[in-house]
CSV table of C-alpha atoms and ligand atoms in Angstrom, one decimal:
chain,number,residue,atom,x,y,z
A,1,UNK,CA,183.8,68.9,19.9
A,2,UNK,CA,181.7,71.9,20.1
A,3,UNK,CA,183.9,75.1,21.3
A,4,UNK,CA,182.1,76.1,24.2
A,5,UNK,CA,182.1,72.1,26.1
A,6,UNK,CA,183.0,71.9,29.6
A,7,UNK,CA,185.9,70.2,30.6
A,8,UNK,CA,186.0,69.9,34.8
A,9,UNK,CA,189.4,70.0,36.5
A,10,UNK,CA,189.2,67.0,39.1
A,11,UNK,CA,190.1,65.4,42.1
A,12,UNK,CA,189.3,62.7,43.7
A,13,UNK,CA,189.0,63.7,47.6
A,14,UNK,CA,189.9,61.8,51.1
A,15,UNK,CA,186.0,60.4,51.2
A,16,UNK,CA,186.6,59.1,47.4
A,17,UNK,CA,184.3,62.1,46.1
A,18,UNK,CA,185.7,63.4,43.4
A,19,UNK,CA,185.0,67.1,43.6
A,20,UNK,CA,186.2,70.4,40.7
A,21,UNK,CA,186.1,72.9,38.6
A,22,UNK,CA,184.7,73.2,35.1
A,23,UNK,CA,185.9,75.3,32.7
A,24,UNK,CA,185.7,76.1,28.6
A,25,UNK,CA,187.6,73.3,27.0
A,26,UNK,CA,189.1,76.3,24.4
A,27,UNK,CA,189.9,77.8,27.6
A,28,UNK,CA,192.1,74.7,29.2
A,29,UNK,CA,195.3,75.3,27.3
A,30,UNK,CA,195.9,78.8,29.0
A,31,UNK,CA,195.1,76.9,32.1
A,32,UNK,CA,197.3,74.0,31.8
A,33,UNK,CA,199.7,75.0,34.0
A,34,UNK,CA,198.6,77.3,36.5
A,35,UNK,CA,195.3,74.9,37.1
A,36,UNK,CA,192.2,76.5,38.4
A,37,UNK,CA,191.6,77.7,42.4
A,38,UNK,CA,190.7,75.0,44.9
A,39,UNK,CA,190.4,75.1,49.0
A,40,UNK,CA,192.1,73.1,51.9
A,41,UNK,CA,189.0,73.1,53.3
A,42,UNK,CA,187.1,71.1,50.4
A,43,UNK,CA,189.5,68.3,52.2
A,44,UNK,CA,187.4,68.2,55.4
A,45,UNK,CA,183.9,67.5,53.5
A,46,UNK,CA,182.4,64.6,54.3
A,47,UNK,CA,180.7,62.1,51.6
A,48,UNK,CA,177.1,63.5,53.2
A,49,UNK,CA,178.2,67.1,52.7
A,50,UNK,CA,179.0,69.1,55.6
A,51,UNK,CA,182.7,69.8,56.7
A,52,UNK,CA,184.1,67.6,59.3
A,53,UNK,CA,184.7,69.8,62.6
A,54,UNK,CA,187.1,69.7,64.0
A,55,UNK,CA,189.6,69.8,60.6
A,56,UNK,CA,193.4,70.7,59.8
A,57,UNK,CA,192.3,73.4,57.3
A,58,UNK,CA,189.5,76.1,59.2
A,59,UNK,CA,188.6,78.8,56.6
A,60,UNK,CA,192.3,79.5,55.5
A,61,UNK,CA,194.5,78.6,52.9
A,62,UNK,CA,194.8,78.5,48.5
A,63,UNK,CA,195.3,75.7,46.5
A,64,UNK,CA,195.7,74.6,43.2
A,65,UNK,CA,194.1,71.6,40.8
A,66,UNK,CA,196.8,71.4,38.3
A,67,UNK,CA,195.6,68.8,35.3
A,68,UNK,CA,197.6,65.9,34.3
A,69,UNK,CA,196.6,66.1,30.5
A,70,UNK,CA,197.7,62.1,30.6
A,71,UNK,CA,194.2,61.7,32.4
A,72,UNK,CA,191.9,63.1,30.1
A,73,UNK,CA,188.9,61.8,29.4
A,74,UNK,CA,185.4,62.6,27.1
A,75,UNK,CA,182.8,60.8,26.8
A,76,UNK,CA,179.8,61.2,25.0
A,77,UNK,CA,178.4,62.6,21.7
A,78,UNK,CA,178.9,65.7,20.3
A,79,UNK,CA,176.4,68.4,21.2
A,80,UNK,CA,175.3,66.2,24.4
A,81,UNK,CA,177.0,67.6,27.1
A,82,UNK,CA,179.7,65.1,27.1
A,83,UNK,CA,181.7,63.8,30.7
A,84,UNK,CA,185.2,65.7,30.1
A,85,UNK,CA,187.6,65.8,32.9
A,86,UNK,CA,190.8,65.9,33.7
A,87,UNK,CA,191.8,63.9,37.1
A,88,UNK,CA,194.7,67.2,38.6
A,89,UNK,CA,197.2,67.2,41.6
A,90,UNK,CA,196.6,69.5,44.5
A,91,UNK,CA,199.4,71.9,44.7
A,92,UNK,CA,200.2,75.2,46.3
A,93,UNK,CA,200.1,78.6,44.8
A,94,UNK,CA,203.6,77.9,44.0
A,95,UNK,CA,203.4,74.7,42.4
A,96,UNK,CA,205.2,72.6,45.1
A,97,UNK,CA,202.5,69.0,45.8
A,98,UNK,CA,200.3,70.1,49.0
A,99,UNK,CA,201.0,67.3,51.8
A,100,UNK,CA,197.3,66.2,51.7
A,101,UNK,CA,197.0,65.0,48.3
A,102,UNK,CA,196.4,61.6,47.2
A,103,UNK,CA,197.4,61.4,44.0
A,104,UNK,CA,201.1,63.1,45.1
A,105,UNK,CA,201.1,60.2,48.0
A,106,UNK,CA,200.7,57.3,45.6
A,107,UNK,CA,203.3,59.3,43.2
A,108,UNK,CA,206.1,59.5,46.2
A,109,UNK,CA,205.2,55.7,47.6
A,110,UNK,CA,205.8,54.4,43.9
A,111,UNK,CA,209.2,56.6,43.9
A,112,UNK,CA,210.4,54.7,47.0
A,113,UNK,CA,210.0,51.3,45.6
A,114,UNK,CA,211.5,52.5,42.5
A,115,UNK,CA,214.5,54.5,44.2
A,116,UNK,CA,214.9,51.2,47.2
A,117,UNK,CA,214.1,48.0,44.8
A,118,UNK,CA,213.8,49.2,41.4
A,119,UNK,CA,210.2,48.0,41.3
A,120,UNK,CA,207.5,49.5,38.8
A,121,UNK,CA,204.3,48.7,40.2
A,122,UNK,CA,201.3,47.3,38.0
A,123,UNK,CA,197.8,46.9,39.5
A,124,UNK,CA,194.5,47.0,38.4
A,125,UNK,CA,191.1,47.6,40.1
A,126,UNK,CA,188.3,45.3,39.9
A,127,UNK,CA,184.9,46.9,40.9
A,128,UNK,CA,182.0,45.6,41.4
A,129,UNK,CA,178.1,47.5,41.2
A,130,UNK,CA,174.6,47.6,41.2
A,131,UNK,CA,171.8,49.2,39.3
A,132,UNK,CA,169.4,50.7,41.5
A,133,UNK,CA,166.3,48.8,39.9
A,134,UNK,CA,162.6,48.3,41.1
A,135,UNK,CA,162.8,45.1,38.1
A,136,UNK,CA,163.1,41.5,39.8
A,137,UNK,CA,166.7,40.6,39.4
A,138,UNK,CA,167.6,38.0,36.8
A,139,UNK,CA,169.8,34.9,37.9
A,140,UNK,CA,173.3,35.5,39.0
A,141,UNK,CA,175.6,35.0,36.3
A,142,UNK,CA,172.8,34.6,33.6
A,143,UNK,CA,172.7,35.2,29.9
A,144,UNK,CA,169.8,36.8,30.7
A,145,UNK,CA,170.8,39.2,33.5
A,146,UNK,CA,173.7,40.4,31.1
A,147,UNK,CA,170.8,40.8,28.2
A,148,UNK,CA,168.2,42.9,30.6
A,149,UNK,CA,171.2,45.3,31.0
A,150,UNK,CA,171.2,46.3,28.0
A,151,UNK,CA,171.9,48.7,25.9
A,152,UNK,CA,173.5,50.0,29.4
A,153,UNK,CA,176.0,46.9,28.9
A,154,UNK,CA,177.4,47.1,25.7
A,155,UNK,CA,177.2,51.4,25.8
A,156,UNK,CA,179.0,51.3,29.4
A,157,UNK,CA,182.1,48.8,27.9
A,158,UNK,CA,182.6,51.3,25.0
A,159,UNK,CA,182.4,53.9,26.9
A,160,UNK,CA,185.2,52.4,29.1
A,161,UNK,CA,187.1,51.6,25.8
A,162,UNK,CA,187.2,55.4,24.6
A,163,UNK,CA,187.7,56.4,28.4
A,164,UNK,CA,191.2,54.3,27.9
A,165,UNK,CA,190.7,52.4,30.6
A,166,UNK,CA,190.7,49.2,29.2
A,167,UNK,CA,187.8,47.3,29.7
A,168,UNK,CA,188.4,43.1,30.0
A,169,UNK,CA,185.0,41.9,30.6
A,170,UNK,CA,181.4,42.5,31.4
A,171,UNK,CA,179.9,39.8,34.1
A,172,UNK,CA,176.6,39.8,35.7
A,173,UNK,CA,177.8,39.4,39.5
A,174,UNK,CA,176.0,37.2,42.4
A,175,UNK,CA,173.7,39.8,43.6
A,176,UNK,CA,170.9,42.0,42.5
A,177,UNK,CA,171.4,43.7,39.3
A,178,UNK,CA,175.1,43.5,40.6
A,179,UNK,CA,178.1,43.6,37.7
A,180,UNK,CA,181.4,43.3,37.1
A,181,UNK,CA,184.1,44.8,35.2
A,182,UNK,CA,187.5,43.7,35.5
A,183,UNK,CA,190.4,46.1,33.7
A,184,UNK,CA,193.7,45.3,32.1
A,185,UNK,CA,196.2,46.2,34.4
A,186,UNK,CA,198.3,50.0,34.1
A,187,UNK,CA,201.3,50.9,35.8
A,188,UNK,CA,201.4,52.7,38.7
A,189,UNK,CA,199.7,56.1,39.1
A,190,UNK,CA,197.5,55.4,36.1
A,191,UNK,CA,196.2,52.5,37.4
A,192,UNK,CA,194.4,54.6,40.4
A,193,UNK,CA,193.5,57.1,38.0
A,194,UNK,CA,191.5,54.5,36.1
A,195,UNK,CA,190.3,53.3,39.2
A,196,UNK,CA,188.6,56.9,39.5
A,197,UNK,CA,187.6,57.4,36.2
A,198,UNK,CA,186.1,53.8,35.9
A,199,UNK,CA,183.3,55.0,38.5
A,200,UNK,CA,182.3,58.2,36.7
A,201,UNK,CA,182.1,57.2,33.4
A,202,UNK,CA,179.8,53.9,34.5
A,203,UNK,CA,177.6,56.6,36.4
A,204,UNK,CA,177.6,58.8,34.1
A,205,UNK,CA,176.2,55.9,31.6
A,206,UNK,CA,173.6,54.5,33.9
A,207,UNK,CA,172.4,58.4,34.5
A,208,UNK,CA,172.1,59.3,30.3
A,209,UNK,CA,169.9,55.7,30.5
A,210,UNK,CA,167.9,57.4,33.5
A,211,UNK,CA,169.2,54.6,35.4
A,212,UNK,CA,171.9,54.6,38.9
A,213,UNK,CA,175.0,52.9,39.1
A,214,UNK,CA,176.1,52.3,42.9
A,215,UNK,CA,179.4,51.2,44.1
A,216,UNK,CA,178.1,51.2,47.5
A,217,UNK,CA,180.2,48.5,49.2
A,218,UNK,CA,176.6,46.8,50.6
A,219,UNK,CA,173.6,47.7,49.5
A,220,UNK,CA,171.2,44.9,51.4
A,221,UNK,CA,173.1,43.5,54.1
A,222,UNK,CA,171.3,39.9,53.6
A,223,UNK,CA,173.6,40.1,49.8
A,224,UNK,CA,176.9,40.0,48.5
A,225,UNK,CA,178.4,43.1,48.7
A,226,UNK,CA,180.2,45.3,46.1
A,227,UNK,CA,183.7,44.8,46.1
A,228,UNK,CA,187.1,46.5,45.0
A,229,UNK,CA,190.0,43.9,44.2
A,230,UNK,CA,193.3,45.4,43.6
A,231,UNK,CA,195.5,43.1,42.2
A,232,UNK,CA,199.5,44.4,42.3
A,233,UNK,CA,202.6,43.0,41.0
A,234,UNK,CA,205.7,44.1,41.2
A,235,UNK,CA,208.3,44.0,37.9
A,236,UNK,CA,211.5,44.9,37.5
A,237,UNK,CA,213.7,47.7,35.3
A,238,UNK,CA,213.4,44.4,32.3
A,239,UNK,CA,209.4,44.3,32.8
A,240,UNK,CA,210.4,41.2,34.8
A,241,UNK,CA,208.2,39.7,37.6
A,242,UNK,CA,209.0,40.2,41.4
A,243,UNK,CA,206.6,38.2,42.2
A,244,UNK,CA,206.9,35.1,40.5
A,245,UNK,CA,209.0,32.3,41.5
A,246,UNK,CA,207.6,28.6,40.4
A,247,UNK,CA,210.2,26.7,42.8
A,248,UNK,CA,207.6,28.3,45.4
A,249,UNK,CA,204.9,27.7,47.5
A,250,UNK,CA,201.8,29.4,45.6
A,251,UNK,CA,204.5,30.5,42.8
A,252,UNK,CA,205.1,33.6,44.8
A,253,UNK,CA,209.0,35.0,44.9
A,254,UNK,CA,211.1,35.2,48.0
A,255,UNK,CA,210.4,39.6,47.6
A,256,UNK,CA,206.4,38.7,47.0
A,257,UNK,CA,206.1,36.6,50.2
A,258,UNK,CA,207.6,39.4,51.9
A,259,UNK,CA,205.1,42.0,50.5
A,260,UNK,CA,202.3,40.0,51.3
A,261,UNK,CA,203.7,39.7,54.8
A,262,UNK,CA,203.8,43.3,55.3
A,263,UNK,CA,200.6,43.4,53.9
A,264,UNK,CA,199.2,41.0,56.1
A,265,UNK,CA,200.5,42.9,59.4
A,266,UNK,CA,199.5,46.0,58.9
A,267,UNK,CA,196.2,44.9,57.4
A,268,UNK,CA,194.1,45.8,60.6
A,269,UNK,CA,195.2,49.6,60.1
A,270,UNK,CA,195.3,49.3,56.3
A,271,UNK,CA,191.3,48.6,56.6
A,272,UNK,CA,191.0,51.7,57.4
A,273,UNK,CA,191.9,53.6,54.5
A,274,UNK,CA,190.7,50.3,52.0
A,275,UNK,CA,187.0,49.9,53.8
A,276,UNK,CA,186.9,53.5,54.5
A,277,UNK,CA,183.0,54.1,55.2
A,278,UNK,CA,181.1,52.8,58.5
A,279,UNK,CA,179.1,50.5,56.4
A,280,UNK,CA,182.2,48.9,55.0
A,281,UNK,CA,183.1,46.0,57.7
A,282,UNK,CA,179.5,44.5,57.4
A,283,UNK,CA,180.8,43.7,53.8
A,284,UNK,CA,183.8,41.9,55.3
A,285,UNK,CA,182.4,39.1,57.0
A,286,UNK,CA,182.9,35.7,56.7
A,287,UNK,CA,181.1,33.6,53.5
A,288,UNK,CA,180.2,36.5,51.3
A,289,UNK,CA,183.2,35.7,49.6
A,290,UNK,CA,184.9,39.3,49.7
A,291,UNK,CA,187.6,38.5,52.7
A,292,UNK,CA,186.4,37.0,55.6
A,293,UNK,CA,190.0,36.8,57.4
A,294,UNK,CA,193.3,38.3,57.6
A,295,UNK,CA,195.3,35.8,55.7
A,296,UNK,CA,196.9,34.6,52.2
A,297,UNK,CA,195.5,31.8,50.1
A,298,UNK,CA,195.5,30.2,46.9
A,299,UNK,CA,192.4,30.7,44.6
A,300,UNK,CA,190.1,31.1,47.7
A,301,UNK,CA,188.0,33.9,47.8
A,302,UNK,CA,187.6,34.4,51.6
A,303,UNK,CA,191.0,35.5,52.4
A,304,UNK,CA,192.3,39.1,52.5
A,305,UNK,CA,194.9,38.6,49.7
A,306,UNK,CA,194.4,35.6,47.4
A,307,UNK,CA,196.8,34.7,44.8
A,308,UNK,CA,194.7,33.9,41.7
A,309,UNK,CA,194.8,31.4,39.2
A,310,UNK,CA,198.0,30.6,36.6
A,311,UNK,CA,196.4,29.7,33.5
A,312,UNK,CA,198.7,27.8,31.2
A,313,UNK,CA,196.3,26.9,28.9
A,314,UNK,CA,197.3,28.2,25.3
A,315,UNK,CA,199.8,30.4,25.0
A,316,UNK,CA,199.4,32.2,28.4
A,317,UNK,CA,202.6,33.0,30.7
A,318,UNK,CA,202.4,31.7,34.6
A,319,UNK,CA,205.0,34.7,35.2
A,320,UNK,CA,202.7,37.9,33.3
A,321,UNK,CA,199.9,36.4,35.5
A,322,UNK,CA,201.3,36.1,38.7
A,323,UNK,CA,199.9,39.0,41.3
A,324,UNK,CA,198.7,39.7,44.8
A,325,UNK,CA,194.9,40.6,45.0
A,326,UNK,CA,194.0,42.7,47.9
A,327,UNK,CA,190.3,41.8,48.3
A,328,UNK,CA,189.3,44.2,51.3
A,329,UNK,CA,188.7,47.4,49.1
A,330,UNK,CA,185.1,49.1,48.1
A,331,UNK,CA,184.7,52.1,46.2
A,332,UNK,CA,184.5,54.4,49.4
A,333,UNK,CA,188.0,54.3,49.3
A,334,UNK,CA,190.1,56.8,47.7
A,335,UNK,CA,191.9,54.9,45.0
A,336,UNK,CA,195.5,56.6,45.0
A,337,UNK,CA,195.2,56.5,48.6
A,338,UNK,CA,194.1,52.5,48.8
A,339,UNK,CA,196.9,51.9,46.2
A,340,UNK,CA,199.7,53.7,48.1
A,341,UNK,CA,198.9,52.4,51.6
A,342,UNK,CA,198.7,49.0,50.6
A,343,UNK,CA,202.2,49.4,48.6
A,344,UNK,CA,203.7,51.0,51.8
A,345,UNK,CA,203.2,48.0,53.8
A,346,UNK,CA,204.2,45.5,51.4
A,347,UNK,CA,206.9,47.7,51.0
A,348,UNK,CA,207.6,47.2,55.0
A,349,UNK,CA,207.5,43.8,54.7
A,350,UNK,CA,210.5,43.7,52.3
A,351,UNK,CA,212.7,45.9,54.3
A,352,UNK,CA,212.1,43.5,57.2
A,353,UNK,CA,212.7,40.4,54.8
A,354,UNK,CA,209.7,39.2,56.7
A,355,UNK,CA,209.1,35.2,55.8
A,356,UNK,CA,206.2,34.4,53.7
A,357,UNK,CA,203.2,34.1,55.0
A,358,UNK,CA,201.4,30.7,55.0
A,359,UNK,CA,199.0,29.8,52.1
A,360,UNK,CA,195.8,28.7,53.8
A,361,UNK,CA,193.7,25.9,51.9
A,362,UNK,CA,190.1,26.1,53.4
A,363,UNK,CA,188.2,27.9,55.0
A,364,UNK,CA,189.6,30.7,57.1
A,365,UNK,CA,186.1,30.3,59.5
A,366,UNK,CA,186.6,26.6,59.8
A,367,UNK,CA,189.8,26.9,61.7
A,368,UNK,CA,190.4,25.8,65.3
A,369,UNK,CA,192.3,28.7,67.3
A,370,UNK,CA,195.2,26.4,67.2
A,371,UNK,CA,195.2,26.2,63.1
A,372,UNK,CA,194.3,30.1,63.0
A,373,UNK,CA,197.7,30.7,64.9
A,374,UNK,CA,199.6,28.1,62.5
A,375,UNK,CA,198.0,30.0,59.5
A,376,UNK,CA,198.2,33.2,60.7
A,377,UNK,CA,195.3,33.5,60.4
A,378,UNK,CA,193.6,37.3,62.1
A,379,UNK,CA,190.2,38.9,62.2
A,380,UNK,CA,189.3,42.0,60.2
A,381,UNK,CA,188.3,45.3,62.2
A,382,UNK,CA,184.4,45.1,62.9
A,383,UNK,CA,184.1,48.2,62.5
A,384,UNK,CA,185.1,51.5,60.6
A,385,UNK,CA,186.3,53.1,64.1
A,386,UNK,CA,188.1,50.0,65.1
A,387,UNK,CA,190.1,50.6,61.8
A,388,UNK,CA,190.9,54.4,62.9
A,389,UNK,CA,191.9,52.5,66.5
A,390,UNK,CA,194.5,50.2,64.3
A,391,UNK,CA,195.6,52.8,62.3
A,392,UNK,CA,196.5,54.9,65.7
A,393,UNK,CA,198.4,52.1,67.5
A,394,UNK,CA,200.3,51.2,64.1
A,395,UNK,CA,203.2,53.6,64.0
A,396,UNK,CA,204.4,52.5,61.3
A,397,UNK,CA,201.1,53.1,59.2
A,398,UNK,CA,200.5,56.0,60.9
A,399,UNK,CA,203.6,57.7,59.8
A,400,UNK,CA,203.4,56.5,55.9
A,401,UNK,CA,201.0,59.8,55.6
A,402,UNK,CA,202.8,62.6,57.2
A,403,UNK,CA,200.5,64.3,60.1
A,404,UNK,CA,198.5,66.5,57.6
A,405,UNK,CA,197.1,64.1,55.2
A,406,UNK,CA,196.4,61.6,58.6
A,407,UNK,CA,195.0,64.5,60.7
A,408,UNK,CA,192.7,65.2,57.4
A,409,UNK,CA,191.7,62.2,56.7
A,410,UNK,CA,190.8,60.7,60.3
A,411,UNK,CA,188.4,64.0,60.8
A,412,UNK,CA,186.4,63.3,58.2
A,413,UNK,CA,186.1,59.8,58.9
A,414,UNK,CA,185.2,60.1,62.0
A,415,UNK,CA,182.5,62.7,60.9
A,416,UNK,CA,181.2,59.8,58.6
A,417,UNK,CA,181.2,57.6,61.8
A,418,UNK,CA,179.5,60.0,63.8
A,419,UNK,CA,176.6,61.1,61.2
A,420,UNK,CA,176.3,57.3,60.5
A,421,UNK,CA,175.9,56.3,64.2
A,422,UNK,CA,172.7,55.6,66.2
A,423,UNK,CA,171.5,54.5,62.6
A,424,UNK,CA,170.2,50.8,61.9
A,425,UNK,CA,172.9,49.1,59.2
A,426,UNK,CA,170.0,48.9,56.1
A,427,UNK,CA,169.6,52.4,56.4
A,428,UNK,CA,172.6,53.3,56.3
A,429,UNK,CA,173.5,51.2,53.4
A,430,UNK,CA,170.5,52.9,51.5
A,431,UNK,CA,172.6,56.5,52.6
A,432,UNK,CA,175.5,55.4,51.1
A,433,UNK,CA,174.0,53.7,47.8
A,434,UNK,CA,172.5,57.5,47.4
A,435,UNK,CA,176.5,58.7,48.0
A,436,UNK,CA,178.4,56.3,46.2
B,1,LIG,N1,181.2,40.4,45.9
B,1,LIG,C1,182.4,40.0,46.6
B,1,LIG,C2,183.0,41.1,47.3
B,1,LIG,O1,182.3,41.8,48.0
B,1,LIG,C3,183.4,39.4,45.5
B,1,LIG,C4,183.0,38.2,44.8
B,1,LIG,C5,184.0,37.8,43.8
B,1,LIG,O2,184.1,38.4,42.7
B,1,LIG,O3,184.9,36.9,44.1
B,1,LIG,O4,184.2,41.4,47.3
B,2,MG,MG1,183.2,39.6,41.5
């Protein structure tokens, strides 16, 4: 590592941007504690650059990025100006976590379960993109789509692999030059901070390659979209599962049917921090095959949380495997924050012991009104401001954030409503794939 590299000081902001400060990497361990300068302010940016107005923050106020050195990542070859960060908290001058940030939410919602049910969370995130190529695409899940992407394939895997995030697989996806890469799940905070070094690092190797990655959640609204699953489970102090429980419907424990519960009720105001952009609904409609409906089911990819398949072929253990995916994420949401909210109502739904939800077996679309109500079965918000609505009728939700970090984050998304509106849907997709 040449003495004079850059290392940036990161964060990933409210619009899932992550935004920082760069500094001499023989220069960091001075810095380590103290972290470098930051601004309320950069809080109320929106993803298409100006500050939201009104905001919490005006022109006032010091901050700190302080780096978690667990987080840090380089990629790249010597001499070549390689992608060195450091994901940081946002602190105050004096060190105490500044109510807005993220990364300290996720840290105190992961305390609670600790401190009220002795849970360690694991999840991991599994993103879907797209190349942004003029080439016609090759066939979905094709030998040959995986082969055109190359060398960006087997460069963007190893890349992950010295990132430390774990890479599982590499998949050519449904649509367009769309992939996937599903990682091996971390524990709690680490498992959001993969989520946000995941992004860069497969940017940054589509950009040495001249080439665009986008996580935009919908890039041509006739395709499938680009989705972000989050699959969670819950273990406890032994590294056993909370979740698993094979005297039960779906496998799924007593405590997990509660969780998915909670999950499932708050899931009209969760949308709003999980398909965060104005663009993100259109994604969530039904037979794309991202979450077509507010329900649970078994192995059925049109329901907001799916339990996925036990393999007991081999060797492989039903209880390691068993977990809740949240399907209704995309990479416009801030991953700590995604994380954290959807924990928080889980979390709800086992201090109200609510009963397990049903596990729908079809097609949530196909349902009568009178099987919708005997599933459960609830619409998604249609749009990114119906979200915000949910979200400010939900008192529950509302309160998981503490009124800075809500009052924050609803300005700038309604600024992203606002400077998307009056705009047709393909165009705005095409903004977004630019952004994201
Ligand atoms: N592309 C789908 C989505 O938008 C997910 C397809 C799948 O991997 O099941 O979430
Ligand atoms: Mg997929």
């Amino acid at each position: 590592m040449s003495a004079d590299e850059l290392v940036a000081l990161v964060c990933c902001d409210l619009g899932a941007i992550v935004r920082g400060r760069a500094l001499f990497s023989s220069a960091l361990d001075a810095r380590l504690t103290e972290g470098v300068g930051w601004v309320p302010a950069n809080h109320a940016l929106t993803p298409f650059g100006p500050i939201a107005e009104p905001n919490p923050f005006g022109a006032t106020g010091d901050l700190r990025l302080t780096p978690d050195p667990t987080t840090r990542v380089r990629v790249g070859e010597d001499g070549a100006s390689a992608l060195h960060l450091i994901l940081c908290d946002i602190v105050e001058t004096d060190g105490s976590p500044w109510a807005a940030c993220p990364r300290s939410f996720l840290r105190d919602t992961l305390a609670l379960l600790d401190s009220e049910l002795g849970a360690r969370v694991m999840a991991s995130f599994e993103h879907e993109f797209q190349l942004l190529l003029d080439a016609p695409a090759a066939l979905p899940f094709s030998l040959e789509a995986q082969r055109r992407a190359e060398p960006f394939a087997t460069r963007v895997m190893n890349s992950l692999v010295a990132a430390g995030v774990e890479p599982e697989r590499f998949l050519a996806e449904y649509a367009a030059h769309q992939f996937e890469i599903p990682l091996a799940a971390a524990e709690g905070l680490a498992s959001a901070d993969r989520a946000v070094v995941f992004r860069e690092v497969v940017r940054e190797v589509a950009r040495r390659l001249d080439a665009r990655a986008t996580f935009v959640p919908l890039l041509d609204p006739s395709e499938a979209g680009n989705g972000v699953h989050v699959h969670i489970s819950l273990l406890d102090g032994g590294g056993g599962s909370l979740f698993y429980d094979s005297s039960r419907a779906g496998c799924l424990s007593e405590l997990g049917g509660q969780f998915a519960a909670g999950v499932l009720r708050h899931a009209r105001a969760l949308s709003a921090f999980t398909a965060a952009s104005p663009i993100s609904a259109a994604r969530l409609t039904p037979h794309r095959w991202s979450a077509g409906a507010v329900c649970l089911a078994e192995r059925n990819r049109e329901a907001l949380l799916r339990i996925p398949p036990l393999v007991t072929l081999g060797e492989e253990d039903p209880e390691r495997q068993l977990r809740l995916e949240y399907r209704g994420a995309d990479a416009t949401a801030n991953p700590h924050l995604a994380l954290a909210t959807i924990l928080r109502a889980g979390l709800e739904g086992i201090r109200e012991r609510l009963p397990a939800p049903p596990i729908l077996d079809r097609d949530p679309a196909e349902l009568d009104a009178a099987d919708a109500k005997r599933y459960g079965v609830g619409a998604l918000p249609s749009t990114l401001q119906e979200s915000l609505q949910a979200l400010a009728e939900d008192d529950t939700a509302r309160a998981w954030l503490g009124p800075l970090l809500y009052e924050a984050y609803v300005s700038v998304k309604q600024a992203e409503i606002d400077a998307a509106s009056g705009r047709e849907l393909e165009e705005n997709c095409r903004r977004y794939a630019a952004i994201y």
